[in-house]
Amino acid sequence: MDPSFMQLALDLARATVGLTSPNPQVGCVLVRDGQVLGAGAHLYDQVDHAEIVTLKQARAAGYDPRDATAYVTLEPCSHHGRTGPCADALVAAGIARCVVATSDPNPAVSGRGLARLRAAGIDVRVGVLEAEAREINFAFACSITLERPCVTIKAALSVDGLLAPPPAQRLHTAPFFLTGLESRAEVQQLRHACDAVLSGIGTVLADDPQLTDRTGLPRRRPLMRVILDSSLRTARTSRLLNPSNQDVWFFCSAEASLDRATSLENAGAMVTRVASHGAGLDLHAILAHLHQASIRSVLLEAGSELNGAFLRQHLVDRAILYYAEAELGSGAVPFARDYPGPFALEQSIKDVQKRQVGADVCVSGLLRDPWTTSTGNPTPNPLAII
Ligand SMILES: [Zn+2]
């Protein structure tokens, strides 16, 4: 019965997408004699962790949690944060058994919650539906272990792996779409699941995108639109800034015009100056700023320049590539500058997944396993050996 109750806890965790960051998505189910006494999930704005939500729910329904089994999708915490340790709460509640899908990704605390439960005589089982549980909190785990946001590269490509027709063939009166409606709807879901979307000035000038989360689903923080714009060429009239809001963050070089910075700030945007290396801004510095702002996950939706820069610097953790049926041929814009291309990237993915999405094919997968990566000593990114 363990997998089926854990599946219920995972479903509860999954349903909180957009509502827990910077915390992980966690679900919990409390069961005794096959009867569910309580079931809940963590929501950041309601503070309580999943275990506490569930214990409270069971008690409110008139159940004493004593001798019950708790199914939790992530190792119960053992530290004092905004709340007391959940491991202590489970011990105090007198549960007999705790089934955990995965240990904590933070090497500094991993295993401590489990040890505390075991020390109190609770029967602990770890690893039930572990892969699913780890997938749900992949971005959180990357962010904790790498101390920067998890970066997911997303691209819509032609069947021959190219990004867009040659600039001279582009119609500036209409947006250019390679992929179909189904793929574009999925991209909205990807934006919904991320804290920020990141793009470059080339994309802003070519497409004038909004880069918003248009799923209509609730999210606790607005999607941050991050634009790398060395000399602040984004027009005050761009769709990113209209209507004006606080959710646009420009990164520029130290030399960018003060007047342009002021103009963008007056439109509600944030402007941060970072060092530049050669042709591009310091990506490590930018990711450090985003990490400071509690941004756990970034969706990279950019052109060749930024795709190339992130890939060459091994700053991509997950790839999601949508291939259309159309071919673009020579002269088209490459996927990533000074990089072997999307097919080489696919070679670096662990457990490549291929799915049909409408008329398109989606190829996706992870480029690292944060659960085996320790802070300050990251496993070399497989892209390093291309
Ligand atoms: Zn907790």
Tab-separated table of C-alpha atoms and ligand atoms in Angstrom:
chain	number	residue	atom	x	y	z
A	1	MET	CA	0.000	0.000	0.000
A	2	ASP	CA	2.986	2.325	0.497
A	3	PRO	CA	3.293	3.375	-3.169
A	4	SER	CA	-0.401	4.229	-3.513
A	5	PHE	CA	-0.466	6.469	-0.424
A	6	MET	CA	2.822	8.052	-1.513
A	7	GLN	CA	1.289	8.648	-4.937
A	8	LEU	CA	-1.481	10.595	-3.223
A	9	ALA	CA	1.123	12.665	-1.342
A	10	LEU	CA	3.016	13.306	-4.606
A	11	ASP	CA	-0.204	14.430	-6.312
A	12	LEU	CA	-0.758	16.913	-3.468
A	13	ALA	CA	2.815	18.189	-3.846
A	14	ARG	CA	2.469	18.511	-7.613
A	15	ALA	CA	-0.708	20.558	-7.254
A	16	THR	CA	1.225	23.330	-5.467
A	17	VAL	CA	3.284	24.397	-8.484
A	18	GLY	CA	3.830	28.159	-8.359
A	19	LEU	CA	2.779	28.367	-4.707
A	20	THR	CA	5.784	27.221	-2.653
A	21	SER	CA	8.967	28.813	-4.006
A	22	PRO	CA	11.488	29.516	-2.546
A	23	ASN	CA	10.495	26.419	-0.535
A	24	PRO	CA	10.133	22.938	-2.067
A	25	GLN	CA	6.799	21.378	-3.072
A	26	VAL	CA	5.897	18.804	-0.411
A	27	GLY	CA	2.828	16.669	0.199
A	28	CYS	CA	1.886	14.496	3.188
A	29	VAL	CA	-0.747	11.839	3.899
A	30	LEU	CA	-1.524	10.397	7.338
A	31	VAL	CA	-2.954	6.873	7.360
A	32	ARG	CA	-4.032	4.367	10.030
A	33	ASP	CA	-5.492	0.930	9.337
A	34	GLY	CA	-5.899	1.880	5.664
A	35	GLN	CA	-7.914	4.983	6.520
A	36	VAL	CA	-6.680	8.451	5.510
A	37	LEU	CA	-6.810	10.681	8.615
A	38	GLY	CA	-5.413	13.763	6.931
A	39	ALA	CA	-3.731	14.913	3.708
A	40	GLY	CA	-2.079	18.210	2.935
A	41	ALA	CA	0.674	20.153	1.225
A	42	HIS	CA	2.907	23.087	2.025
A	43	LEU	CA	1.943	26.533	0.720
A	44	TYR	CA	4.608	29.167	1.382
A	45	ASP	CA	2.146	31.921	2.256
A	46	GLN	CA	0.463	29.722	4.863
A	47	VAL	CA	3.827	28.985	6.531
A	48	ASP	CA	3.078	25.466	7.876
A	49	HIS	CA	5.008	22.609	6.293
A	50	ALA	CA	3.081	19.686	4.777
A	51	GLU	CA	3.425	17.478	7.872
A	52	ILE	CA	1.971	20.181	10.140
A	53	VAL	CA	-0.859	20.971	7.700
A	54	THR	CA	-1.725	17.268	7.701
A	55	LEU	CA	-1.525	16.771	11.490
A	56	LYS	CA	-3.738	19.827	12.033
A	57	GLN	CA	-6.217	18.575	9.458
A	58	ALA	CA	-6.416	15.131	11.088
A	59	ARG	CA	-6.958	16.653	14.547
A	60	ALA	CA	-9.567	19.082	13.198
A	61	ALA	CA	-11.437	16.072	11.815
A	62	GLY	CA	-11.361	14.479	15.272
A	63	TYR	CA	-8.548	11.951	14.704
A	64	ASP	CA	-5.655	11.342	17.090
A	65	PRO	CA	-2.563	10.751	14.885
A	66	ARG	CA	-1.079	8.300	17.428
A	67	ASP	CA	0.244	5.070	15.834
A	68	ALA	CA	-0.539	6.328	12.328
A	69	THR	CA	1.812	6.166	9.310
A	70	ALA	CA	2.918	9.461	7.755
A	71	TYR	CA	3.752	9.476	4.028
A	72	VAL	CA	5.930	12.473	3.192
A	73	THR	CA	7.372	13.300	-0.252
A	74	LEU	CA	10.518	14.934	1.184
A	75	GLU	CA	12.502	14.142	4.332
A	76	PRO	CA	10.885	15.923	7.315
A	77	CYS	CA	12.975	18.918	8.372
A	78	SER	CA	15.020	18.911	11.546
A	79	HIS	CA	15.807	22.626	11.760
A	80	HIS	CA	14.077	25.745	13.013
A	81	GLY	CA	13.171	28.007	10.104
A	82	ARG	CA	9.901	29.913	9.890
A	83	THR	CA	8.439	26.898	11.745
A	84	GLY	CA	9.675	24.343	14.260
A	85	PRO	CA	11.165	21.053	13.005
A	86	CYS	CA	8.583	18.735	11.430
A	87	ALA	CA	10.513	15.667	12.599
A	88	ASP	CA	9.875	16.782	16.206
A	89	ALA	CA	6.185	17.401	15.477
A	90	LEU	CA	5.799	13.876	14.058
A	91	VAL	CA	7.546	12.416	17.120
A	92	ALA	CA	5.356	14.449	19.482
A	93	ALA	CA	2.243	13.309	17.609
A	94	GLY	CA	3.179	9.701	18.377
A	95	ILE	CA	3.160	8.344	14.839
A	96	ALA	CA	4.428	4.772	14.546
A	97	ARG	CA	5.827	4.823	11.021
A	98	CYS	CA	7.135	7.356	8.506
A	99	VAL	CA	7.505	6.640	4.787
A	100	VAL	CA	9.641	9.197	2.948
A	101	ALA	CA	10.020	9.439	-0.847
A	102	THR	CA	13.409	11.151	-0.870
A	103	SER	CA	16.038	12.516	1.479
A	104	ASP	CA	16.693	16.247	1.712
A	105	PRO	CA	18.896	17.516	-1.166
A	106	ASN	CA	20.867	19.791	1.143
A	107	PRO	CA	24.006	17.848	2.119
A	108	ALA	CA	24.263	19.938	5.301
A	109	VAL	CA	20.966	18.586	6.706
A	110	SER	CA	20.269	15.460	4.633
A	111	GLY	CA	19.555	12.467	6.860
A	112	ARG	CA	19.144	14.469	10.072
A	113	GLY	CA	15.344	14.441	10.004
A	114	LEU	CA	15.346	10.678	9.381
A	115	ALA	CA	17.829	10.151	12.226
A	116	ARG	CA	15.629	12.116	14.596
A	117	LEU	CA	12.576	9.986	13.718
A	118	ARG	CA	14.547	6.750	14.121
A	119	ALA	CA	16.000	7.906	17.450
A	120	ALA	CA	12.431	8.289	18.716
A	121	GLY	CA	11.644	4.687	17.774
A	122	ILE	CA	9.638	5.489	14.635
A	123	ASP	CA	9.866	2.904	11.855
A	124	VAL	CA	11.308	4.825	8.866
A	125	ARG	CA	11.262	3.749	5.222
A	126	VAL	CA	12.976	5.913	2.571
A	127	GLY	CA	12.913	5.777	-1.244
A	128	VAL	CA	9.277	5.012	-2.115
A	129	LEU	CA	8.632	6.659	-5.525
A	130	GLU	CA	11.920	8.490	-5.086
A	131	ALA	CA	12.436	9.389	-8.757
A	132	GLU	CA	9.057	11.117	-9.001
A	133	ALA	CA	9.652	13.013	-5.770
A	134	ARG	CA	13.055	14.188	-6.961
A	135	GLU	CA	11.677	15.293	-10.303
A	136	ILE	CA	9.096	17.548	-8.606
A	137	ASN	CA	11.804	19.389	-6.650
A	138	PHE	CA	14.573	19.250	-9.259
A	139	ALA	CA	14.893	23.051	-9.463
A	140	PHE	CA	14.818	23.437	-5.679
A	141	ALA	CA	17.517	20.801	-5.272
A	142	CYS	CA	19.734	22.401	-7.945
A	143	SER	CA	19.341	25.772	-6.294
A	144	ILE	CA	20.230	24.426	-2.843
A	145	THR	CA	23.271	22.470	-3.965
A	146	LEU	CA	24.624	24.895	-6.584
A	147	GLU	CA	23.711	28.083	-4.687
A	148	ARG	CA	22.275	29.652	-7.830
A	149	PRO	CA	18.939	29.274	-9.655
A	150	CYS	CA	18.292	26.108	-11.653
A	151	VAL	CA	18.524	26.992	-15.368
A	152	THR	CA	16.237	25.251	-17.870
A	153	ILE	CA	16.974	25.954	-21.513
A	154	LYS	CA	13.864	25.918	-23.675
A	155	ALA	CA	13.978	26.281	-27.436
A	156	ALA	CA	11.637	25.893	-30.373
A	157	LEU	CA	13.686	24.455	-33.239
A	158	SER	CA	13.349	23.356	-36.834
A	159	VAL	CA	13.774	19.653	-37.579
A	160	ASP	CA	17.377	20.468	-38.579
A	161	GLY	CA	18.024	22.041	-35.178
A	162	LEU	CA	17.918	25.733	-36.079
A	163	LEU	CA	16.250	28.583	-34.256
A	164	ALA	CA	14.840	30.993	-36.828
A	165	PRO	CA	15.031	31.963	-40.504
A	166	PRO	CA	17.847	34.332	-41.526
A	167	PRO	CA	17.104	37.806	-40.114
A	168	ALA	CA	16.645	39.217	-43.634
A	169	GLN	CA	13.706	36.840	-44.214
A	170	ARG	CA	11.889	37.776	-41.019
A	171	LEU	CA	8.584	39.616	-41.267
A	172	HIS	CA	8.539	42.306	-38.635
A	173	THR	CA	4.802	42.697	-38.885
A	174	ALA	CA	4.029	39.248	-37.462
A	175	PRO	CA	5.553	37.041	-34.771
A	176	PHE	CA	7.406	34.008	-36.049
A	177	PHE	CA	6.401	30.608	-34.690
A	178	LEU	CA	8.092	27.363	-35.679
A	179	THR	CA	6.173	25.146	-33.282
A	180	GLY	CA	2.449	24.564	-32.889
A	181	LEU	CA	-0.177	25.694	-30.408
A	182	GLU	CA	0.238	22.600	-28.195
A	183	SER	CA	3.967	23.255	-27.715
A	184	ARG	CA	3.344	26.916	-27.003
A	185	ALA	CA	0.737	26.006	-24.389
A	186	GLU	CA	3.319	23.770	-22.718
A	187	VAL	CA	5.766	26.666	-22.649
A	188	GLN	CA	3.195	28.648	-20.677
A	189	GLN	CA	3.122	25.791	-18.147
A	190	LEU	CA	6.932	25.865	-17.980
A	191	ARG	CA	6.847	29.603	-17.269
A	192	HIS	CA	4.236	29.006	-14.611
A	193	ALA	CA	6.525	26.521	-12.864
A	194	CYS	CA	9.540	28.875	-12.905
A	195	ASP	CA	10.355	31.912	-10.770
A	196	ALA	CA	11.905	33.818	-13.667
A	197	VAL	CA	12.188	33.799	-17.434
A	198	LEU	CA	15.477	35.052	-18.870
A	199	SER	CA	16.099	36.465	-22.323
A	200	GLY	CA	18.406	38.829	-24.155
A	201	ILE	CA	18.196	42.150	-25.925
A	202	GLY	CA	18.384	40.408	-29.315
A	203	THR	CA	15.108	38.611	-28.617
A	204	VAL	CA	13.513	41.790	-27.225
A	205	LEU	CA	14.430	43.776	-30.344
A	206	ALA	CA	13.421	40.993	-32.776
A	207	ASP	CA	10.155	39.822	-31.184
A	208	ASP	CA	9.079	42.485	-28.653
A	209	PRO	CA	7.882	39.640	-26.367
A	210	GLN	CA	5.838	39.960	-23.166
A	211	LEU	CA	7.408	36.841	-21.586
A	212	THR	CA	4.495	36.577	-19.159
A	213	ASP	CA	2.827	33.561	-17.503
A	214	ARG	CA	-0.511	33.471	-19.315
A	215	THR	CA	-1.787	30.197	-17.819
A	216	GLY	CA	-4.183	32.108	-15.579
A	217	LEU	CA	-3.158	29.777	-12.721
A	218	PRO	CA	-2.417	31.238	-9.281
A	219	ARG	CA	1.202	31.937	-8.347
A	220	ARG	CA	2.487	33.461	-5.135
A	221	ARG	CA	5.102	35.677	-6.780
A	222	PRO	CA	4.829	37.293	-10.194
A	223	LEU	CA	7.036	35.756	-12.897
A	224	MET	CA	10.217	37.849	-12.969
A	225	ARG	CA	11.227	38.785	-16.516
A	226	VAL	CA	15.027	39.033	-16.608
A	227	ILE	CA	16.585	40.776	-19.613
A	228	LEU	CA	20.304	40.861	-20.343
A	229	ASP	CA	20.742	44.173	-22.137
A	230	SER	CA	24.377	45.390	-21.974
A	231	SER	CA	23.780	48.918	-23.198
A	232	LEU	CA	20.083	49.189	-22.236
A	233	ARG	CA	18.672	49.339	-25.747
A	234	THR	CA	15.192	48.166	-24.675
A	235	ALA	CA	12.665	50.789	-25.763
A	236	ARG	CA	10.439	52.429	-23.170
A	237	THR	CA	7.555	51.449	-25.467
A	238	SER	CA	8.420	47.720	-25.474
A	239	ARG	CA	5.655	45.336	-24.482
A	240	LEU	CA	7.746	44.150	-21.507
A	241	LEU	CA	7.259	47.570	-19.901
A	242	ASN	CA	3.646	48.137	-20.897
A	243	PRO	CA	1.780	48.059	-18.681
A	244	SER	CA	4.552	49.115	-16.327
A	245	ASN	CA	5.209	46.812	-13.376
A	246	GLN	CA	7.830	45.712	-10.900
A	247	ASP	CA	8.564	42.372	-12.517
A	248	VAL	CA	11.162	43.297	-15.122
A	249	TRP	CA	14.835	43.154	-14.186
A	250	PHE	CA	17.479	44.444	-16.570
A	251	PHE	CA	21.138	43.543	-16.257
A	252	CYS	CA	23.544	45.854	-18.079
A	253	SER	CA	27.240	46.677	-18.234
A	254	ALA	CA	28.910	49.239	-15.987
A	255	GLU	CA	29.131	51.602	-18.975
A	256	ALA	CA	25.407	51.627	-19.847
A	257	SER	CA	23.816	55.086	-20.065
A	258	LEU	CA	22.540	56.533	-16.808
A	259	ASP	CA	19.654	58.227	-18.639
A	260	ARG	CA	18.486	54.935	-20.126
A	261	ALA	CA	18.703	53.239	-16.741
A	262	THR	CA	16.620	56.008	-15.162
A	263	SER	CA	14.044	55.789	-17.924
A	264	LEU	CA	13.615	52.025	-17.396
A	265	GLU	CA	13.470	52.447	-13.625
A	266	ASN	CA	10.788	55.107	-14.062
A	267	ALA	CA	8.814	52.470	-15.978
A	268	GLY	CA	8.936	50.260	-12.858
A	269	ALA	CA	11.831	48.005	-13.882
A	270	MET	CA	14.920	47.161	-11.843
A	271	VAL	CA	18.333	47.819	-13.383
A	272	THR	CA	21.515	46.163	-12.099
A	273	ARG	CA	24.994	46.720	-13.479
A	274	VAL	CA	27.360	43.751	-13.674
A	275	ALA	CA	30.845	43.213	-15.095
A	276	SER	CA	31.224	42.126	-18.710
A	277	HIS	CA	33.654	39.530	-19.990
A	278	GLY	CA	34.520	39.956	-23.645
A	279	ALA	CA	31.261	40.098	-25.561
A	280	GLY	CA	28.882	39.231	-22.733
A	281	LEU	CA	27.733	40.093	-19.243
A	282	ASP	CA	29.000	38.037	-16.288
A	283	LEU	CA	26.395	35.259	-16.084
A	284	HIS	CA	27.665	34.001	-12.727
A	285	ALA	CA	27.183	37.479	-11.237
A	286	ILE	CA	23.663	37.697	-12.694
A	287	LEU	CA	22.689	34.293	-11.308
A	288	ALA	CA	24.128	35.331	-7.920
A	289	HIS	CA	21.845	38.407	-7.930
A	290	LEU	CA	18.832	36.224	-8.777
A	291	HIS	CA	19.772	33.745	-6.026
A	292	GLN	CA	19.923	36.619	-3.542
A	293	ALA	CA	16.382	37.521	-4.612
A	294	SER	CA	15.230	33.955	-3.724
A	295	ILE	CA	14.747	33.002	-7.366
A	296	ARG	CA	15.128	29.214	-7.497
A	297	SER	CA	14.396	28.560	-11.160
A	298	VAL	CA	15.021	30.337	-14.436
A	299	LEU	CA	13.595	29.454	-17.835
A	300	LEU	CA	16.109	30.481	-20.493
A	301	GLU	CA	14.112	31.553	-23.559
A	302	ALA	CA	16.746	33.272	-25.590
A	303	GLY	CA	18.521	33.486	-28.928
A	304	SER	CA	21.842	32.047	-30.129
A	305	GLU	CA	24.052	34.410	-28.150
A	306	LEU	CA	22.716	33.669	-24.676
A	307	ASN	CA	22.004	29.994	-25.382
A	308	GLY	CA	25.660	29.650	-26.404
A	309	ALA	CA	26.981	31.610	-23.427
A	310	PHE	CA	24.996	29.594	-20.861
A	311	LEU	CA	25.863	26.249	-22.470
A	312	ARG	CA	29.566	27.013	-22.888
A	313	GLN	CA	29.767	28.011	-19.228
A	314	HIS	CA	27.965	24.809	-18.127
A	315	LEU	CA	25.183	26.822	-16.507
A	316	VAL	CA	22.303	24.770	-17.930
A	317	ASP	CA	20.729	22.104	-15.707
A	318	ARG	CA	17.782	20.916	-17.794
A	319	ALA	CA	16.931	21.046	-21.500
A	320	ILE	CA	13.495	21.142	-23.125
A	321	LEU	CA	13.660	21.277	-26.916
A	322	TYR	CA	10.603	21.415	-29.188
A	323	TYR	CA	11.292	20.338	-32.751
A	324	ALA	CA	8.880	21.416	-35.477
A	325	GLU	CA	8.486	19.485	-38.754
A	326	ALA	CA	9.781	22.422	-40.805
A	327	GLU	CA	13.361	22.618	-42.047
A	328	LEU	CA	15.166	25.977	-42.061
A	329	GLY	CA	18.360	25.077	-43.930
A	330	SER	CA	21.640	26.909	-44.258
A	331	GLY	CA	21.779	30.578	-43.377
A	332	ALA	CA	19.264	30.166	-40.550
A	333	VAL	CA	19.969	31.308	-36.995
A	334	PRO	CA	21.786	28.579	-35.004
A	335	PHE	CA	20.461	27.219	-31.695
A	336	ALA	CA	23.544	28.354	-29.776
A	337	ARG	CA	26.559	30.361	-30.869
A	338	ASP	CA	29.983	28.685	-30.658
A	339	TYR	CA	28.379	25.459	-29.524
A	340	PRO	CA	28.015	22.152	-31.405
A	341	GLY	CA	24.185	22.378	-31.560
A	342	PRO	CA	21.062	20.820	-30.055
A	343	PHE	CA	21.863	17.257	-31.127
A	344	ALA	CA	25.155	17.437	-29.204
A	345	LEU	CA	23.250	18.798	-26.216
A	346	GLU	CA	20.888	15.803	-26.374
A	347	GLN	CA	23.913	13.510	-26.043
A	348	SER	CA	24.594	15.067	-22.627
A	349	ILE	CA	21.086	14.458	-21.265
A	350	LYS	CA	20.621	11.666	-18.748
A	351	ASP	CA	17.557	9.573	-19.647
A	352	VAL	CA	16.404	11.504	-22.701
A	353	GLN	CA	12.610	11.701	-22.996
A	354	LYS	CA	10.921	12.080	-26.374
A	355	ARG	CA	7.260	12.953	-26.664
A	356	GLN	CA	4.962	13.949	-29.481
A	357	VAL	CA	3.355	17.322	-28.743
A	358	GLY	CA	0.807	18.050	-31.460
A	359	ALA	CA	2.828	17.985	-34.688
A	360	ASP	CA	6.077	18.716	-32.804
A	361	VAL	CA	8.501	16.451	-30.957
A	362	CYS	CA	9.682	17.435	-27.485
A	363	VAL	CA	13.106	16.166	-26.401
A	364	SER	CA	13.888	16.813	-22.762
A	365	GLY	CA	15.956	15.724	-19.811
A	366	LEU	CA	18.293	16.636	-17.020
A	367	LEU	CA	21.944	17.585	-17.339
A	368	ARG	CA	22.867	16.957	-13.724
A	369	ASP	CA	21.671	15.115	-10.625
A	370	PRO	CA	21.576	17.586	-7.750
A	371	TRP	CA	21.008	14.850	-5.173
A	372	THR	CA	24.546	13.563	-5.690
A	373	THR	CA	26.087	17.015	-5.816
A	374	SER	CA	27.492	18.537	-2.662
A	375	THR	CA	27.704	22.251	-1.960
A	376	GLY	CA	30.950	23.827	-3.122
A	377	ASN	CA	32.005	20.650	-4.881
A	378	PRO	CA	29.658	20.234	-7.837
A	379	THR	CA	29.813	17.165	-10.045
A	380	PRO	CA	31.316	18.219	-13.380
A	381	ASN	CA	28.566	19.043	-15.827
A	382	PRO	CA	28.561	16.391	-18.573
A	383	LEU	CA	28.548	19.237	-21.094
A	384	ALA	CA	32.151	19.890	-20.089
A	385	ILE	CA	33.317	16.872	-22.057
A	386	ILE	CA	31.767	17.802	-25.416
B	1	ZN	ZN	9.270	20.880	7.927
